[in-house]
Coordinates of C-alpha atoms and ligand atoms in Angstrom, one line a residue:
M1 CA 91.6 85.6 122.1
T2 CA 90.8 89.1 121.0
N3 CA 89.6 89.9 117.4
I4 CA 92.4 90.5 114.9
S5 CA 92.3 93.6 112.8
Y6 CA 94.1 94.2 109.6
C7 CA 95.9 97.3 108.4
S8 CA 97.8 98.3 105.2
T9 CA 101.6 97.7 105.0
R10 CA 101.8 101.4 104.1
G11 CA 99.9 103.0 107.0
H12 CA 98.2 101.9 110.2
N13 CA 95.4 104.5 110.3
E14 CA 92.5 102.4 109.0
Q15 CA 91.8 99.1 110.6
V16 CA 89.4 96.6 109.0
D17 CA 88.3 93.0 109.7
A18 CA 89.2 90.0 107.7
A19 CA 86.0 90.1 105.5
I20 CA 86.7 93.7 104.4
A21 CA 90.4 93.0 103.8
I22 CA 89.4 90.0 101.6
A23 CA 86.7 91.8 99.7
R24 CA 89.1 94.7 98.9
G25 CA 92.2 92.7 98.0
L26 CA 94.5 95.7 98.0
A27 CA 94.3 98.4 100.7
P28 CA 93.1 101.8 99.3
D29 CA 96.6 103.2 99.7
G30 CA 98.0 100.5 97.5
G31 CA 99.5 98.5 100.4
L32 CA 98.8 94.9 101.4
Y33 CA 96.7 93.9 104.3
V34 CA 98.5 92.4 107.3
P35 CA 97.3 91.3 110.8
L36 CA 98.0 94.0 113.4
T37 CA 98.5 91.2 116.0
F38 CA 98.9 87.4 115.8
P39 CA 97.2 84.8 117.9
E40 CA 99.4 82.8 120.2
F41 CA 98.4 79.2 119.7
A42 CA 99.3 76.5 122.2
H43 CA 99.8 73.0 120.7
S44 CA 96.7 71.9 122.8
D45 CA 94.6 74.3 120.7
F46 CA 94.8 71.6 117.9
A47 CA 94.0 68.6 120.1
G48 CA 91.2 66.7 118.4
C49 CA 92.0 68.1 115.0
E50 CA 91.9 65.0 112.8
T51 CA 91.3 66.2 109.3
I52 CA 93.0 69.2 107.6
A53 CA 89.5 70.9 107.6
D54 CA 89.5 70.6 111.4
T55 CA 92.9 72.2 111.6
A56 CA 91.7 74.9 109.2
F57 CA 88.8 75.8 111.4
A58 CA 90.9 75.9 114.6
L59 CA 93.7 78.0 113.0
V60 CA 91.7 80.5 110.9
R61 CA 89.0 81.2 113.4
P62 CA 90.8 83.9 115.4
F63 CA 91.9 85.5 112.2
V64 CA 88.3 86.1 111.0
E65 CA 86.5 86.4 114.4
G66 CA 84.1 89.3 114.5
S67 CA 83.7 89.5 110.7
V68 CA 80.8 88.3 108.6
L69 CA 82.8 85.1 107.9
T70 CA 82.6 83.8 111.4
E71 CA 79.3 82.1 111.2
D72 CA 80.0 80.2 108.0
L73 CA 83.7 79.4 108.7
R74 CA 83.2 75.7 109.3
A75 CA 81.4 75.3 105.9
I76 CA 84.1 77.5 104.2
C77 CA 86.9 75.2 105.6
N78 CA 85.1 72.1 104.5
E79 CA 84.6 73.4 101.0
A80 CA 88.2 74.6 100.6
F81 CA 89.9 71.6 102.2
N82 CA 88.1 68.8 100.4
F83 CA 91.1 67.1 98.8
P84 CA 94.1 65.3 100.4
I85 CA 97.3 67.1 101.3
P86 CA 99.5 64.2 102.2
L87 CA 103.0 64.2 103.8
V88 CA 104.9 61.5 101.9
P89 CA 108.2 60.1 103.4
L90 CA 111.0 60.1 100.8
I91 CA 114.2 59.6 102.7
D92 CA 114.5 57.8 106.0
A93 CA 118.1 57.0 106.5
D94 CA 119.6 57.0 110.1
A95 CA 121.2 60.4 109.6
S96 CA 118.6 62.2 107.4
R97 CA 114.9 62.4 107.0
L98 CA 113.0 64.1 104.2
S99 CA 109.3 64.1 103.4
M100 CA 107.4 65.7 100.6
L101 CA 104.4 67.8 101.4
E102 CA 102.2 67.2 98.3
L103 CA 100.1 70.3 97.6
F104 CA 99.0 69.2 94.2
H105 CA 95.9 67.0 94.7
G106 CA 93.4 69.7 94.0
P107 CA 91.3 70.4 90.9
T108 CA 94.1 72.1 88.9
A109 CA 97.0 70.1 90.4
A110 CA 98.9 73.0 92.0
F111 CA 99.0 74.4 95.5
K112 CA 97.2 77.6 94.5
D113 CA 94.0 75.5 94.5
V114 CA 94.0 75.7 98.3
G115 CA 94.0 79.5 98.5
A116 CA 91.7 80.0 95.6
R117 CA 89.1 77.7 96.9
F118 CA 89.1 79.3 100.3
L119 CA 88.9 82.7 98.8
A120 CA 86.0 81.8 96.5
A121 CA 84.1 80.3 99.4
C122 CA 84.6 83.6 101.3
M123 CA 83.9 85.9 98.5
E124 CA 80.5 84.3 97.6
R125 CA 79.5 84.8 101.3
I126 CA 80.8 88.3 101.6
E127 CA 78.9 89.3 98.5
G128 CA 75.6 88.4 100.1
E129 CA 72.8 89.6 97.9
S130 CA 74.5 92.5 96.1
N131 CA 73.0 92.9 92.6
Q132 CA 76.1 94.2 90.7
P133 CA 78.5 91.3 90.2
L134 CA 82.0 91.6 91.7
K135 CA 84.7 91.4 89.0
I136 CA 87.8 89.6 90.1
L137 CA 91.0 90.3 88.2
V138 CA 93.8 87.9 88.2
A139 CA 97.3 88.3 86.7
T140 CA 98.9 84.9 86.4
S141 CA 102.2 83.4 85.5
G142 CA 100.4 80.1 85.0
D143 CA 99.0 78.4 88.0
T144 CA 97.2 81.1 89.8
G145 CA 94.7 81.9 87.1
G146 CA 93.7 78.2 86.6
A147 CA 93.2 77.7 90.3
V148 CA 91.2 80.9 90.6
A149 CA 89.1 80.2 87.5
A150 CA 88.4 76.6 88.7
A151 CA 87.5 77.8 92.2
F152 CA 85.1 80.6 91.1
H153 CA 83.6 79.0 88.0
G154 CA 79.9 78.6 88.5
R155 CA 79.8 80.7 91.7
R156 CA 77.1 83.4 91.9
R157 CA 77.6 87.2 92.0
V158 CA 81.3 86.9 91.0
E159 CA 83.0 87.1 87.6
V160 CA 86.6 86.3 86.9
D161 CA 89.0 87.9 84.3
V162 CA 92.3 86.1 84.0
F163 CA 95.4 87.8 82.4
Y164 CA 98.3 85.7 81.3
P165 CA 101.5 86.3 79.3
A166 CA 101.3 85.0 75.7
G167 CA 103.7 82.2 75.0
Q168 CA 105.0 82.0 78.6
V169 CA 102.7 79.4 80.1
S170 CA 102.7 75.7 79.2
A171 CA 100.0 74.4 76.8
R172 CA 98.3 72.5 79.6
Q173 CA 98.4 75.5 81.9
E174 CA 96.9 77.6 79.1
Q175 CA 94.1 75.1 78.6
Q176 CA 93.3 75.4 82.4
L177 CA 93.0 79.2 82.0
T178 CA 90.8 79.1 78.9
C179 CA 88.5 76.1 79.3
W180 CA 85.9 77.7 81.6
G181 CA 83.5 80.1 79.9
D182 CA 80.4 81.3 81.8
N183 CA 81.5 83.7 84.5
V184 CA 85.2 83.3 83.6
R185 CA 87.1 85.2 80.8
A186 CA 90.7 84.6 79.7
F187 CA 93.0 87.4 78.3
R188 CA 96.2 86.5 76.5
V189 CA 98.5 89.5 76.9
S190 CA 101.4 90.3 74.6
G191 CA 104.0 90.8 77.4
R192 CA 105.3 89.2 80.5
F193 CA 103.8 88.3 83.8
D194 CA 104.9 91.7 85.2
D195 CA 103.0 93.4 82.4
C196 CA 99.9 91.4 83.4
Q197 CA 100.3 92.6 87.0
R198 CA 100.8 96.2 85.9
L199 CA 97.6 96.0 83.7
V200 CA 95.5 94.8 86.6
K201 CA 96.9 97.5 88.9
E202 CA 96.0 100.1 86.2
V203 CA 92.4 98.9 86.0
F204 CA 92.2 99.1 89.8
Q205 CA 93.4 102.7 89.7
D206 CA 91.3 103.9 86.8
N207 CA 88.5 106.2 88.0
D208 CA 86.4 105.8 84.9
L209 CA 86.3 102.0 85.1
N210 CA 85.8 102.0 88.8
E211 CA 82.7 104.2 88.5
R212 CA 81.0 101.6 86.4
H213 CA 82.3 98.3 87.9
R214 CA 83.3 96.8 91.2
F215 CA 86.7 95.2 91.0
S216 CA 88.7 93.0 93.3
S217 CA 91.7 90.8 93.2
A218 CA 92.5 87.2 93.9
N219 CA 96.2 87.2 93.4
S220 CA 98.4 85.9 96.1
I221 CA 98.3 89.3 97.7
N222 CA 94.7 88.7 98.8
L223 CA 94.5 87.9 102.5
G224 CA 92.0 85.2 101.7
R225 CA 94.7 83.2 99.9
L226 CA 97.3 83.6 102.7
L227 CA 95.1 82.5 105.6
P228 CA 94.3 79.0 104.2
Q229 CA 98.0 78.5 103.1
M230 CA 99.0 78.7 106.8
V231 CA 96.7 75.7 107.3
Y232 CA 98.8 73.0 105.6
Y233 CA 101.9 74.2 107.4
A234 CA 100.1 74.1 110.7
H235 CA 98.6 70.7 110.0
T236 CA 101.9 69.2 108.9
A237 CA 103.9 70.7 111.7
M238 CA 101.4 69.5 114.3
T239 CA 101.4 66.0 112.8
A240 CA 105.2 65.9 112.8
W241 CA 105.3 67.3 116.3
N242 CA 102.8 64.8 117.7
A243 CA 104.7 61.9 116.1
T244 CA 108.3 63.0 116.9
G245 CA 108.3 66.0 119.3
E246 CA 110.3 67.9 116.6
A247 CA 109.6 71.1 114.8
P248 CA 110.2 70.3 111.1
D249 CA 112.1 72.5 108.7
F250 CA 110.6 73.5 105.4
I251 CA 112.0 74.1 101.9
I252 CA 109.6 76.1 99.8
P253 CA 109.7 76.8 96.1
T254 CA 109.2 80.6 96.0
G255 CA 108.1 83.2 93.4
N256 CA 105.8 85.9 94.7
L257 CA 106.5 84.7 98.3
G258 CA 102.8 84.0 99.1
N259 CA 103.3 80.3 100.0
A260 CA 106.4 80.9 102.1
L261 CA 105.0 84.0 103.9
A262 CA 102.1 81.8 105.1
C263 CA 104.6 79.5 106.6
V264 CA 106.3 82.4 108.4
W265 CA 102.9 83.6 109.7
A266 CA 102.1 80.1 111.0
R267 CA 105.3 80.0 112.9
R268 CA 104.7 83.5 114.2
A269 CA 101.3 82.2 115.5
G270 CA 103.1 79.6 117.6
L271 CA 103.1 76.5 115.4
P272 CA 106.2 74.2 115.8
I273 CA 108.0 75.1 112.6
G274 CA 111.9 75.2 112.5
E275 CA 113.8 76.7 109.6
I276 CA 112.1 78.1 106.5
V277 CA 114.3 77.9 103.4
L278 CA 113.2 79.5 100.2
A279 CA 114.1 78.0 96.8
T280 CA 113.8 80.5 93.9
N281 CA 114.6 80.0 90.3
A282 CA 117.0 82.3 88.4
N283 CA 114.9 85.3 89.4
R284 CA 117.2 86.2 92.3
T285 CA 115.7 89.3 93.8
I286 CA 115.1 87.6 97.2
P287 CA 118.4 85.8 97.6
D288 CA 120.3 88.9 96.5
Y289 CA 118.5 91.0 99.0
L290 CA 119.3 88.6 101.9
D291 CA 122.9 88.6 100.7
D292 CA 123.6 92.3 100.5
G293 CA 120.6 94.1 102.0
A294 CA 119.7 96.0 98.9
W295 CA 116.2 95.5 97.6
R296 CA 116.4 95.6 93.8
P297 CA 113.2 94.5 92.1
R298 CA 113.7 93.9 88.4
D299 CA 112.0 92.5 85.3
S300 CA 111.4 88.8 85.6
I301 CA 113.3 86.4 83.4
S302 CA 111.7 83.2 81.9
T303 CA 112.7 79.9 83.5
L304 CA 111.6 76.3 83.5
A305 CA 109.8 76.9 86.8
S306 CA 107.6 79.6 85.2
A307 CA 105.1 80.0 88.0
M308 CA 108.0 81.4 90.0
D309 CA 109.1 83.9 87.4
V310 CA 108.7 87.0 89.5
G311 CA 111.2 89.8 89.6
N312 CA 109.4 92.0 92.2
P313 CA 107.8 89.6 94.7
S314 CA 104.9 91.5 96.2
N315 CA 104.7 89.7 99.5
M316 CA 108.2 91.0 100.5
E317 CA 106.4 94.1 101.5
R318 CA 104.5 92.1 104.1
L319 CA 107.6 90.3 105.3
R320 CA 109.5 93.5 105.7
G321 CA 106.5 95.1 107.5
L322 CA 106.6 92.3 110.0
Y323 CA 110.3 92.3 110.4
P324 CA 111.6 95.8 109.5
D325 CA 115.2 94.9 110.2
L326 CA 117.3 93.0 107.6
D327 CA 118.8 90.9 110.3
E328 CA 115.4 89.9 111.6
I329 CA 114.4 88.8 108.1
R330 CA 117.6 86.8 107.9
D331 CA 116.6 85.0 111.1
Q332 CA 113.2 84.2 109.6
V333 CA 114.2 82.8 106.2
S334 CA 117.2 81.9 104.0
A335 CA 117.0 81.7 100.2
H336 CA 118.9 80.1 97.4
A337 CA 118.5 80.6 93.6
V338 CA 118.5 77.6 91.3
T339 CA 119.3 77.8 87.6
D340 CA 117.4 76.0 84.8
A341 CA 120.3 73.6 84.2
Q342 CA 120.2 72.7 87.9
I343 CA 116.4 72.2 87.7
A344 CA 116.8 69.9 84.7
Q345 CA 119.6 67.9 86.3
Q346 CA 117.6 67.5 89.5
I347 CA 114.6 66.1 87.7
K348 CA 116.8 63.5 86.0
K349 CA 118.7 62.7 89.1
D350 CA 115.7 62.1 91.4
F351 CA 113.9 60.1 88.8
K352 CA 116.9 57.7 88.8
R353 CA 117.4 57.9 92.6
F354 CA 113.8 57.6 93.8
G355 CA 111.7 56.8 90.7
Q356 CA 109.9 60.1 91.6
I357 CA 109.0 62.8 89.0
W358 CA 109.1 66.4 90.1
C359 CA 107.5 69.5 88.5
P360 CA 110.3 72.1 87.7
H361 CA 109.2 74.2 90.8
T362 CA 109.4 71.2 93.2
A363 CA 112.8 70.4 91.7
T364 CA 114.2 73.8 93.0
A365 CA 113.4 72.7 96.5
M366 CA 115.0 69.3 96.0
F367 CA 118.1 70.9 94.6
V368 CA 118.4 73.2 97.6
Y369 CA 117.9 70.2 99.9
D370 CA 120.8 68.4 98.2
Q371 CA 123.0 71.5 98.7
L372 CA 122.4 71.7 102.5
P373 CA 125.6 71.1 104.5
A374 CA 125.7 67.7 106.1
T375 CA 125.4 69.2 109.6
R376 CA 122.0 70.7 108.7
L377 CA 120.8 67.5 107.0
T378 CA 121.3 65.3 110.0
Q379 CA 119.3 65.5 113.2
R380 CA 116.7 67.6 111.6
Y381 CA 113.4 66.6 110.0
W382 CA 113.1 68.3 106.6
I383 CA 110.0 68.7 104.5
A384 CA 110.2 69.8 100.8
V385 CA 107.1 71.4 99.5
A386 CA 105.8 69.9 96.2
T387 CA 103.8 72.7 94.6
A388 CA 102.5 71.2 91.4
H389 CA 102.0 67.9 89.7
P390 CA 104.6 67.2 87.0
A391 CA 101.9 66.4 84.4
K392 CA 101.2 70.1 84.2
F393 CA 104.7 70.6 82.8
D394 CA 104.8 67.5 80.6
T395 CA 106.8 69.3 77.8
I396 CA 109.6 70.1 80.2
V397 CA 109.6 67.0 82.3
E398 CA 109.0 64.2 79.8
P399 CA 112.1 64.7 77.6
L400 CA 114.2 64.8 80.8
I401 CA 113.0 61.4 82.2
G402 CA 112.5 59.8 78.8
Q403 CA 108.9 58.7 79.4
S404 CA 105.4 60.1 79.8
V405 CA 104.0 61.4 83.0
P406 CA 100.6 59.9 84.1
V407 CA 97.9 62.6 84.2
P408 CA 95.7 62.9 87.2
T409 CA 92.0 62.3 86.5
A410 CA 90.8 65.9 87.4
L411 CA 93.4 67.4 85.0
E412 CA 92.6 64.9 82.3
R413 CA 89.0 66.1 82.2
L414 CA 89.9 69.8 81.9
L415 CA 92.3 69.0 79.0
H416 CA 89.4 67.9 76.9
L417 CA 87.1 71.0 77.3
P418 CA 86.8 73.6 74.5
S419 CA 88.9 76.8 75.1
Q420 CA 88.7 80.5 74.3
A421 CA 90.9 83.5 75.0
H422 CA 90.9 87.3 74.0
D423 CA 94.2 88.5 72.7
V424 CA 95.1 92.0 74.0
A425 CA 98.1 94.3 74.1
A426 CA 99.7 95.1 77.5
Q427 CA 97.9 98.5 77.7
L428 CA 94.9 99.7 79.6
A429 CA 93.4 101.1 76.3
A430 CA 93.2 97.6 74.9
L431 CA 91.0 96.5 77.8
R432 CA 88.5 99.3 77.9
P433 CA 86.2 97.7 75.2
Y434 CA 85.8 94.7 77.5
Y435 CA 84.5 96.9 80.4
T436 CA 81.7 98.8 78.8
Ligands
PLP501 C1 102.8 80.0 92.3 C2 103.7 78.8 92.4 C3 104.9 78.9 93.1 C4 105.3 80.1 93.8 O1 104.5 80.4 94.9 P1 104.5 81.9 95.5 O2 103.5 81.9 96.5 O3 104.3 82.8 94.4 O4 105.9 82.1 96.1 C5 105.6 77.7 93.2 N1 105.2 76.6 92.5 C6 104.1 76.5 91.8 C7 103.8 75.3 91.1 C8 103.3 77.7 91.7 O5 102.2 77.6 91.0

């Protein structure tokens, strides 16, 4: 396979390799990096892949070939994919089959651990022996920041600043943003997630600050987060294909579209993946766009599935770059919005039905599954993506099911560490003293 180059969604003039795209985060023109071409995998390319780290190595290799990451890729994959990502059967009746893809067994109990760990492993290597530390800025609606902080904490030559909206993340999420210290700082911003995103953009664009510091991002816009997210779709799809000869359909809880876009990319690279269905919360920008073709980004609204509270999903720019035609996009994905009342009702219902406890994000996927017409349920193999452990959202989930949610060991440990955050207004001026 030939080496893959990356260009900005806003212009194809400059082509860079994967390591440069990952180091930069955003392209200089403000666009997002996308592959100029995709590899064409045959199913036999994954023969002999037993662990998910094996699949990671086989899948990601052509995407980074020719860059400084090639040599260490095996080690990077082993570091990033060192926790289980099981596919757990839930329904197996004659007419319908559903499994849960559990992405929440990493250090901070949400799927963003996967991308963050891969990115951190890449960044440390890309940085080599440079003497000025790279400052990684992360705007988070809850889970991103914790995953990135955990993944980078203690790594050399990189520092992390996390920005999160005051009062809009759960107490346990906040603890996972603020418990690190060392090379990780937490900023509690008076505003919403979109304000945090805007602040980070303003820092990136400020000449004065950029003369004195080197900044980069680790948001879901970073290529180094998307590449590893393709891996669990590839691994799951190959496992299902080898067992049944079928290409499974996925239902994916969606906010900024990073997780689902990785699934689209995996299918584009030849993996046996059927339909891709997006479940959003009441932030309806994507479902509305697919309905009437008008792209109307808006302020986000707060919902129970707070890690999906995104009114202007950045990765749509990548999807529209790949499929410029609305009808092509409609062939790639469908999308359904789920209200808070429906989320709450689904959590209760499935606790009764299956004895299973969902986080509010996972519940959106289960609601969408239950709404599928019977013809789409039968004869297809569905996989719902479980993006976080319910123990992260105990204050929402426990009153609904009337009992407490057991806390995974890794999470339990973090909850007992001391925490610290800097309170700042949602203005660039408020940040300057922290970048002297
Ligand atoms: C971030 C997040 C999502 C949304 O993923 P996107 O890549 O932003 O679409 C869903 N669920 C959980 C638990 C998350 O943390």
